Amino acid sequence: ANRGEIACRVIKTCKKMGIQTVAIHSDVDTNVHVKMADEALCVGPAPTNKSYLNMDAIMDAIRATGAQAVHPGYGFLSENKEFAKRLAAEGISFIGPDTHAIQAMGDKIESKLIAQAAKVNVIPGYDGVVKTAEEAVKIAKDIGYPVMIKASAGGGGKGMRIAWNDEETREGFRLSSQEAASSFGDDRLLIEKYIDNPRHIEIQVLADKHGNALWLNERECSIQRRNQKVVEEAPSTFLDIVTRQAMGDQAVQLAKAVQYSSAGTVEFLVDSKKNFYFLEMNTRLQVEHPITECITGLDLVEQMIRVAKGYQLQHKQEDIPINGWAIESRVYAEDPYKSFGLPSIGRLSQYQEPLNLTNVRVDTGIQEGSEISIYYDPMISKLITYGATRAEALARMEDALDHYVIRGVTHNIPLLREIITHPRFISGDISTNFLPEIYPDGFKGHQLEVDERMELLASAGALYITAQLRSQKVLDNLRVSTTPTECSHWELCVEMGEGRHTLEITKSGNVYTVEVDGVKVEVSGQWNLASPLLPLVINGTKRMLQFKVRVLSKLAAELNSYMPEKVPEDTSSILRSPMPGTVVAVSIKPGDTVAEGQEICVIEAMKMQNSLTAVKQAKIKSVHCKPGETVGEGDLLVELE
């Protein structure tokens, strides 16, 4: 009952176990999981409420195919007790916990009370459902700012807002309840104390129907944007044996308190003094489960299927090892230069995974030619690397990101690479505020050192000349027999960023000597112009390159100076959509006067709601969008006078 990479992941284990599979899909989503399964059925049109959340259509598909069990993956109906009840009523196994555990842990208010009773540390907060924005303000004042407003039925960062004052509490209440209603069909909210600068560390648990439960070590998930994880690792650099044991024991206490059976995850916030507080329990397989599989050697999907069938766990707590170190980077179709990642859509015109490297795993549900649409999560893949030590796993991750080829959509690999090579990340000094602290003005990309700039310019010049020389030949012979002997000296102009650089290039055999701004750089390598990756040796150092710069001949550069420059658009009196999506609400009409920072409209893309605000006080001249409309990136929404 899922799609994308998690459906592919489940199908892989089913094949290994000799179990036949059925994929469900929407009419725009016939991707890899549909091709991998033994059978596939369409359950409705693209919007999730008409397909992947459409229980009637999914139940019809189960009956039509005679399916005996459902693995719900994560997201969608994976933590929906009604779906689990409907399956149970028809004698279909739900590969997950029973409805009692889903209900108890899925409701953040009830789960907190159960956790307290099970002697699990909890965050101070209000234990009831908050009905109105004004009630939210009163409760927030009682607890003391800052507070976290979050959806009772939520997960995955949806329906969560941090508020530092009354006004933010009112706005957070409204946006969170809307997001919660559209993501989970349940707009109930709760409020708790927000712990500043925490780490987000979770414990993987595994329990059977015979009262046995284990904890499978922790995962460090502190690198987040908009409360969604970006980079995870196992184990954590922060935990010592005593804290790990205490967290594991409490996670198992909680699982036993709700008679939990299956794989589940107990999430904790950990402060700088290693105090830990229960956050929530996810009664499903987590996105980041592969890193636990790497360090324990267990196949969690296989364990879930065995438990659902009624088998006892095969392992005891003392059998669970920590072997080596694993890191996961979530590769998203997002523009990391906009709020650390606003959704990007398009077709993957070129796609090449770095699977030629050792100890690299890629969990994905797409392939070259796949379409990334506005309807679903923007994840392209999960890139996992494994090593005997953390340093080894990090070096592999850097290598893997450099070898990953994605064209056709904007992606977040530049951000991922900057995170894993940042000194603070390498030293393990991280918290959930890592990204805003490191990049207070937003992510601007890798800032090139002088040497790196020289190497990149020299490589671009050498590649341009290689392409020019190749275009003169057919089957290794010159196109025109009267062409004079090959030239071996060139002058070029390379545009990079805002700057222009003059290059002088000479060639001897396979080696180019490039003079950039008075500095000589030697570049050599196998010049395969058909490959999207360019392995070169630059000044004796091996480099793997993917880049995009503009190279002009000397004459073209001179003529280019006469071209009129495009004047940047004045955006102070217009509002354009920063991303593709659906207009959920329009809060103004022509003739209204708006204040700076006032909400103009809300756009939903890939299950996240984004409030767009006025950049100045002005009168609304015209409105070019209405609720329910689909808009593209850069589309005009509102004009101001």
Coordinates of N, CA and C in Angstrom, one line a residue, residues 95 147 199 252 270 419 550:
I95 N 1.2 -5.9 7.9 CA 2.6 -6.1 8.3 C 3.1 -4.8 9.1
V147 N 7.5 27.4 22.2 CA 6.7 26.1 22.3 C 6.7 25.5 20.9
R199 N 19.5 17.5 20.1 CA 19.8 16.5 19.1 C 18.6 15.6 19.0
V252 N 12.2 0.0 24.9 CA 11.6 -1.3 25.0 C 10.4 -1.3 26.0
V270 N 17.5 14.9 22.7 CA 18.6 14.8 23.7 C 19.3 16.1 23.8
I419 N 27.4 19.5 3.8 CA 27.1 19.1 5.2 C 28.2 18.0 5.6
R550 N 30.4 28.4 -18.9 CA 30.3 28.8 -20.3 C 31.7 29.2 -20.8

